[in-house]
C-alpha positions as YAML, in Angstrom:
chain: A
units: angstrom
residues:
- id: 1
  name: UNK
  ca: [59.53, -111.76, 142.34]
- id: 2
  name: UNK
  ca: [56.05, -110.51, 141.50]
- id: 3
  name: UNK
  ca: [54.85, -109.80, 137.96]
- id: 4
  name: UNK
  ca: [52.34, -107.27, 139.38]
- id: 5
  name: UNK
  ca: [53.82, -104.33, 141.34]
- id: 6
  name: UNK
  ca: [51.20, -102.59, 143.52]
- id: 7
  name: UNK
  ca: [53.40, -100.69, 145.99]
- id: 8
  name: UNK
  ca: [52.74, -97.20, 144.60]
- id: 9
  name: UNK
  ca: [48.96, -96.87, 144.56]
- id: 10
  name: UNK
  ca: [49.10, -93.95, 146.99]
- id: 11
  name: UNK
  ca: [51.44, -92.05, 144.69]
- id: 12
  name: UNK
  ca: [55.16, -91.41, 144.34]
- id: 13
  name: UNK
  ca: [57.33, -89.57, 146.85]
- id: 14
  name: UNK
  ca: [59.53, -86.63, 145.77]
- id: 15
  name: UNK
  ca: [62.75, -87.69, 144.09]
- id: 16
  name: UNK
  ca: [63.45, -90.99, 142.37]
- id: 17
  name: UNK
  ca: [61.39, -94.14, 142.99]
- id: 18
  name: UNK
  ca: [62.79, -97.34, 141.46]
- id: 19
  name: UNK
  ca: [60.12, -99.86, 140.40]
- id: 20
  name: UNK
  ca: [62.24, -102.36, 138.46]
- id: 21
  name: UNK
  ca: [65.99, -102.64, 137.87]
- id: 22
  name: UNK
  ca: [67.46, -103.79, 134.57]
- id: 23
  name: UNK
  ca: [70.58, -105.06, 136.39]
- id: 24
  name: UNK
  ca: [68.70, -107.14, 138.97]
- id: 25
  name: UNK
  ca: [69.38, -110.85, 138.37]
- id: 26
  name: UNK
  ca: [65.83, -111.58, 139.57]
- id: 27
  name: UNK
  ca: [64.22, -109.11, 137.13]
- id: 28
  name: UNK
  ca: [62.95, -111.21, 134.21]
- id: 29
  name: UNK
  ca: [62.23, -108.30, 131.86]
- id: 30
  name: UNK
  ca: [65.76, -106.81, 132.12]
- id: 31
  name: UNK
  ca: [64.08, -103.39, 131.81]
- id: 32
  name: UNK
  ca: [64.52, -100.66, 134.40]
- id: 33
  name: UNK
  ca: [61.54, -98.47, 135.30]
- id: 34
  name: UNK
  ca: [61.65, -95.52, 137.72]
- id: 35
  name: UNK
  ca: [59.52, -92.48, 138.48]
- id: 36
  name: UNK
  ca: [61.12, -89.07, 139.05]
- id: 37
  name: UNK
  ca: [59.10, -86.39, 140.87]
- id: 38
  name: UNK
  ca: [60.45, -82.82, 141.07]
- id: 39
  name: UNK
  ca: [59.02, -79.66, 142.60]
- id: 40
  name: UNK
  ca: [59.07, -76.35, 140.72]
- id: 41
  name: UNK
  ca: [62.60, -74.91, 140.84]
- id: 42
  name: UNK
  ca: [64.33, -78.24, 141.51]
- id: 43
  name: UNK
  ca: [67.12, -79.64, 139.33]
- id: 44
  name: UNK
  ca: [68.18, -83.22, 138.66]
- id: 45
  name: UNK
  ca: [71.52, -84.09, 137.02]
- id: 46
  name: UNK
  ca: [73.14, -87.38, 136.13]
- id: 47
  name: UNK
  ca: [75.46, -88.94, 133.56]
- id: 48
  name: UNK
  ca: [73.57, -92.07, 132.61]
- id: 49
  name: UNK
  ca: [75.46, -95.35, 132.52]
- id: 50
  name: UNK
  ca: [73.09, -97.15, 130.16]
- id: 51
  name: UNK
  ca: [70.52, -96.58, 127.42]
- id: 52
  name: UNK
  ca: [67.84, -94.41, 129.04]
- id: 53
  name: UNK
  ca: [64.56, -92.76, 128.02]
- id: 54
  name: UNK
  ca: [62.92, -89.95, 129.99]
- id: 55
  name: UNK
  ca: [59.16, -89.64, 129.34]
- id: 56
  name: UNK
  ca: [57.36, -86.58, 130.75]
- id: 57
  name: UNK
  ca: [54.13, -87.55, 132.49]
- id: 58
  name: UNK
  ca: [53.15, -84.08, 133.69]
- id: 59
  name: UNK
  ca: [54.57, -80.61, 134.30]
- id: 60
  name: UNK
  ca: [56.91, -78.19, 132.59]
- id: 61
  name: UNK
  ca: [60.70, -78.59, 132.38]
- id: 62
  name: UNK
  ca: [63.87, -77.58, 130.59]
- id: 63
  name: UNK
  ca: [65.93, -80.63, 129.67]
- id: 64
  name: UNK
  ca: [69.55, -80.74, 128.51]
- id: 65
  name: UNK
  ca: [71.40, -83.77, 127.16]
- id: 66
  name: UNK
  ca: [74.94, -83.14, 125.99]
- id: 67
  name: UNK
  ca: [74.57, -80.23, 123.54]
- id: 68
  name: UNK
  ca: [70.82, -80.79, 123.03]
- id: 69
  name: UNK
  ca: [68.23, -78.67, 124.85]
- id: 70
  name: UNK
  ca: [64.42, -78.62, 124.82]
- id: 71
  name: UNK
  ca: [61.38, -77.41, 126.74]
- id: 72
  name: UNK
  ca: [58.81, -80.07, 127.66]
- id: 73
  name: UNK
  ca: [55.24, -79.34, 128.78]
- id: 74
  name: UNK
  ca: [52.41, -81.76, 129.50]
- id: 75
  name: UNK
  ca: [49.11, -81.20, 131.27]
- id: 76
  name: UNK
  ca: [47.36, -84.52, 130.55]
- id: 77
  name: UNK
  ca: [48.49, -88.04, 129.72]
- id: 78
  name: UNK
  ca: [45.17, -88.63, 128.03]
- id: 79
  name: UNK
  ca: [44.88, -85.47, 125.93]
- id: 80
  name: UNK
  ca: [48.51, -84.49, 125.22]
- id: 81
  name: UNK
  ca: [51.03, -86.28, 123.03]
- id: 82
  name: UNK
  ca: [54.33, -87.24, 124.67]
- id: 83
  name: UNK
  ca: [57.64, -85.44, 125.07]
- id: 84
  name: UNK
  ca: [60.64, -87.72, 125.55]
- id: 85
  name: UNK
  ca: [64.44, -87.69, 125.73]
- id: 86
  name: UNK
  ca: [66.30, -90.85, 124.61]
- id: 87
  name: UNK
  ca: [70.04, -91.12, 125.23]
- id: 88
  name: UNK
  ca: [72.85, -93.66, 125.17]
- id: 89
  name: UNK
  ca: [75.25, -94.59, 127.97]
- id: 90
  name: UNK
  ca: [77.65, -91.84, 129.00]
- id: 91
  name: UNK
  ca: [75.31, -88.92, 128.22]
- id: 92
  name: UNK
  ca: [75.06, -86.13, 130.83]
- id: 93
  name: UNK
  ca: [71.42, -85.16, 131.46]
- id: 94
  name: UNK
  ca: [70.08, -82.15, 133.37]
- id: 95
  name: UNK
  ca: [66.40, -81.55, 134.14]
- id: 96
  name: UNK
  ca: [65.21, -78.19, 135.51]
- id: 97
  name: UNK
  ca: [61.59, -78.09, 136.68]
- id: 98
  name: UNK
  ca: [59.74, -74.89, 135.78]
- id: 99
  name: UNK
  ca: [56.64, -76.35, 137.46]
- id: 100
  name: UNK
  ca: [55.97, -79.48, 139.48]
- id: 101
  name: UNK
  ca: [56.74, -82.39, 137.19]
- id: 102
  name: UNK
  ca: [56.88, -86.16, 136.92]
- id: 103
  name: UNK
  ca: [58.84, -88.43, 134.58]
- id: 104
  name: UNK
  ca: [58.90, -92.14, 133.99]
- id: 105
  name: UNK
  ca: [62.43, -93.34, 133.22]
- id: 106
  name: UNK
  ca: [63.22, -96.49, 131.23]
- id: 107
  name: UNK
  ca: [66.61, -98.26, 131.09]
- id: 108
  name: UNK
  ca: [68.34, -101.22, 129.51]
- id: 109
  name: UNK
  ca: [71.86, -102.55, 130.04]
- id: 110
  name: UNK
  ca: [72.81, -101.41, 126.53]
- id: 111
  name: UNK
  ca: [76.18, -99.59, 126.43]
- id: 112
  name: UNK
  ca: [76.25, -98.98, 122.65]
- id: 113
  name: UNK
  ca: [76.46, -95.37, 121.51]
- id: 114
  name: UNK
  ca: [73.85, -93.48, 119.50]
- id: 115
  name: UNK
  ca: [72.92, -89.82, 119.08]
- id: 116
  name: UNK
  ca: [70.64, -88.31, 121.72]
- id: 117
  name: UNK
  ca: [67.11, -87.76, 120.43]
- id: 118
  name: UNK
  ca: [64.37, -85.42, 121.60]
- id: 119
  name: UNK
  ca: [60.77, -86.30, 120.76]
- id: 120
  name: UNK
  ca: [58.21, -83.51, 120.95]
- id: 121
  name: UNK
  ca: [54.41, -83.84, 120.75]
- id: 122
  name: UNK
  ca: [54.38, -83.15, 117.01]
- id: 123
  name: UNK
  ca: [56.62, -86.19, 116.46]
- id: 124
  name: UNK
  ca: [54.13, -88.73, 117.81]
- id: 125
  name: UNK
  ca: [50.62, -89.11, 116.42]
- id: 126
  name: UNK
  ca: [47.60, -90.84, 117.91]
- id: 127
  name: UNK
  ca: [47.00, -94.04, 115.97]
- id: 128
  name: UNK
  ca: [43.36, -95.14, 116.24]
- id: 129
  name: UNK
  ca: [43.73, -98.91, 116.40]
- id: 130
  name: UNK
  ca: [40.77, -101.25, 116.40]
- id: 131
  name: UNK
  ca: [38.45, -98.79, 114.66]
- id: 132
  name: UNK
  ca: [35.56, -100.66, 113.07]
- id: 133
  name: UNK
  ca: [36.43, -103.98, 114.73]
- id: 134
  name: UNK
  ca: [34.11, -105.97, 117.00]
- id: 135
  name: UNK
  ca: [31.59, -103.15, 117.24]
- id: 136
  name: UNK
  ca: [34.18, -100.61, 118.34]
- id: 137
  name: UNK
  ca: [34.90, -102.51, 121.56]
- id: 138
  name: UNK
  ca: [38.67, -102.42, 121.07]
- id: 139
  name: UNK
  ca: [39.18, -98.89, 119.74]
- id: 140
  name: UNK
  ca: [42.21, -97.39, 121.49]
- id: 141
  name: UNK
  ca: [44.83, -94.71, 120.93]
- id: 142
  name: UNK
  ca: [48.39, -95.92, 120.35]
- id: 143
  name: UNK
  ca: [51.38, -93.56, 120.41]
- id: 144
  name: UNK
  ca: [54.63, -95.15, 119.28]
- id: 145
  name: UNK
  ca: [57.41, -92.82, 120.40]
- id: 146
  name: UNK
  ca: [60.31, -94.90, 119.09]
- id: 147
  name: UNK
  ca: [60.80, -98.46, 117.87]
- id: 148
  name: UNK
  ca: [62.82, -100.32, 115.25]
- id: 149
  name: UNK
  ca: [61.32, -98.25, 112.43]
- id: 150
  name: UNK
  ca: [62.73, -94.90, 113.59]
- id: 151
  name: UNK
  ca: [65.68, -95.78, 115.86]
- id: 152
  name: UNK
  ca: [69.41, -96.13, 115.43]
- id: 153
  name: UNK
  ca: [70.55, -99.74, 114.96]
- id: 154
  name: UNK
  ca: [72.29, -99.58, 118.36]
- id: 155
  name: UNK
  ca: [69.04, -98.87, 120.24]
- id: 156
  name: UNK
  ca: [67.47, -101.71, 122.26]
- id: 157
  name: UNK
  ca: [64.45, -100.10, 123.94]
- id: 158
  name: UNK
  ca: [61.02, -99.58, 122.39]
- id: 159
  name: UNK
  ca: [58.71, -96.99, 123.97]
- id: 160
  name: UNK
  ca: [55.09, -96.11, 123.43]
- id: 161
  name: UNK
  ca: [51.79, -95.24, 125.08]
- id: 162
  name: UNK
  ca: [48.34, -96.80, 124.84]
- id: 163
  name: UNK
  ca: [45.17, -95.01, 125.93]
- id: 164
  name: UNK
  ca: [42.36, -97.49, 126.49]
- id: 165
  name: UNK
  ca: [38.92, -95.86, 126.31]
- id: 166
  name: UNK
  ca: [36.48, -96.41, 129.20]
- id: 167
  name: UNK
  ca: [34.90, -99.85, 129.12]
- id: 168
  name: UNK
  ca: [36.92, -100.96, 126.10]
- id: 169
  name: UNK
  ca: [39.78, -103.31, 125.30]
- id: 170
  name: UNK
  ca: [43.33, -102.88, 124.08]
- id: 171
  name: UNK
  ca: [46.10, -105.29, 123.03]
- id: 172
  name: UNK
  ca: [43.18, -107.15, 121.48]
- id: 173
  name: UNK
  ca: [42.75, -109.67, 119.86]
- id: 174
  name: UNK
  ca: [45.02, -111.48, 122.34]
- id: 175
  name: UNK
  ca: [48.62, -111.56, 121.15]
- id: 176
  name: UNK
  ca: [52.18, -111.75, 122.42]
- id: 177
  name: UNK
  ca: [55.67, -110.62, 121.46]
- id: 178
  name: UNK
  ca: [59.02, -112.42, 121.42]
- id: 179
  name: UNK
  ca: [60.45, -109.87, 123.89]
- id: 180
  name: UNK
  ca: [59.37, -108.96, 127.43]
- id: 181
  name: UNK
  ca: [57.49, -105.72, 128.14]
- id: 182
  name: UNK
  ca: [56.56, -103.50, 131.06]
- id: 183
  name: UNK
  ca: [53.16, -101.79, 131.32]
- id: 184
  name: UNK
  ca: [52.79, -98.89, 133.78]
- id: 185
  name: UNK
  ca: [49.21, -97.79, 134.50]
- id: 186
  name: UNK
  ca: [47.45, -94.50, 135.13]
- id: 187
  name: UNK
  ca: [43.71, -93.71, 135.10]
- id: 188
  name: UNK
  ca: [41.54, -90.67, 134.42]
- id: 189
  name: UNK
  ca: [40.32, -90.89, 138.05]
- id: 190
  name: UNK
  ca: [42.38, -92.13, 141.02]
- id: 191
  name: UNK
  ca: [39.75, -94.78, 141.81]
- id: 192
  name: UNK
  ca: [39.86, -96.07, 138.24]
- id: 193
  name: UNK
  ca: [40.82, -99.63, 137.45]
- id: 194
  name: UNK
  ca: [41.03, -102.22, 134.72]
- id: 195
  name: UNK
  ca: [41.99, -105.81, 134.11]
- id: 196
  name: UNK
  ca: [45.20, -107.11, 132.54]
- id: 197
  name: UNK
  ca: [45.71, -110.62, 131.24]
- id: 198
  name: UNK
  ca: [48.99, -112.51, 131.53]
- id: 199
  name: UNK
  ca: [48.15, -115.63, 129.59]
- id: 200
  name: UNK
  ca: [45.34, -117.24, 131.61]
- id: 201
  name: UNK
  ca: [45.99, -115.06, 134.68]
- id: 202
  name: UNK
  ca: [43.80, -111.96, 135.11]
- id: 203
  name: UNK
  ca: [45.06, -109.04, 137.26]
- id: 204
  name: UNK
  ca: [43.07, -106.09, 138.59]
- id: 205
  name: UNK
  ca: [45.25, -103.07, 137.81]
- id: 206
  name: UNK
  ca: [44.89, -99.72, 139.58]
- id: 207
  name: UNK
  ca: [46.52, -96.29, 139.68]
- id: 208
  name: UNK
  ca: [50.36, -96.44, 139.46]
- id: 209
  name: UNK
  ca: [50.50, -100.24, 139.12]
- id: 210
  name: UNK
  ca: [53.15, -101.90, 136.97]
- id: 211
  name: UNK
  ca: [52.87, -105.27, 135.22]
- id: 212
  name: UNK
  ca: [55.77, -107.30, 133.81]
- id: 213
  name: UNK
  ca: [54.78, -109.11, 130.62]
- id: 214
  name: UNK
  ca: [57.08, -111.99, 129.76]
- id: 215
  name: UNK
  ca: [57.69, -113.20, 126.25]
- id: 216
  name: UNK
  ca: [55.06, -115.65, 125.11]
- id: 217
  name: UNK
  ca: [52.26, -114.39, 127.38]
- id: 218
  name: UNK
  ca: [49.13, -113.03, 125.69]
- id: 219
  name: UNK
  ca: [48.33, -109.68, 127.31]
- id: 220
  name: UNK
  ca: [44.95, -108.22, 126.47]
- id: 221
  name: UNK
  ca: [43.73, -105.33, 128.66]
- id: 222
  name: UNK
  ca: [40.35, -103.78, 129.43]
- id: 223
  name: UNK
  ca: [39.32, -100.62, 131.28]
- id: 224
  name: UNK
  ca: [36.35, -100.51, 133.64]
- id: 225
  name: UNK
  ca: [33.41, -98.42, 132.37]
- id: 226
  name: UNK
  ca: [33.81, -94.75, 133.28]
- id: 227
  name: UNK
  ca: [37.61, -94.81, 133.49]
- id: 228
  name: UNK
  ca: [40.15, -94.13, 130.80]
- id: 229
  name: UNK
  ca: [43.27, -96.26, 131.23]
- id: 230
  name: UNK
  ca: [46.84, -95.28, 130.26]
...
């Protein structure tokens, strides 16, 4: 079991690519992460068996969950705020791609019920963290889509985005959380890269990499100069 998944640096094939499984006994985070790639005109339907969040990475889609419906559009991870669907176990979901699109999908084993929620770009603001600290070296944009402050009590997942500016740090000063996390990486250029700390271990992260952060590990990040890091 590797804490650094590097299998997808050349990109994701059409359809569903599973990166981690929440129900894998060897998966220490107990978080599922997949990437769904659809071509324009394709449809994807499933009744989810667990708490699941669908985060649009790029493209234009119509999304239906139970009796909820929304249109999602995103051209840039770095410039556009997120659109996300968050549902509980037993919810039927249908995605219709109006243009080529890509989602990241997050899962936990949670079977508790809660109302489906749709988050549009206006619901999530860029928080400028680190402004004025250490000469601006750790200024980054944080977008908290949902967490304990705005979720139903039956929700277990927390989901957000961090945009690290070129040559700067995020998750800094070094810190850790009592729960495990997963970081999935994208860069403003395909050759972009950065470094991710897992305690005293330093990893070189590249396009489409995934890092599993276990509870208790400090996890500061930095982006190489010239490359924005998501």
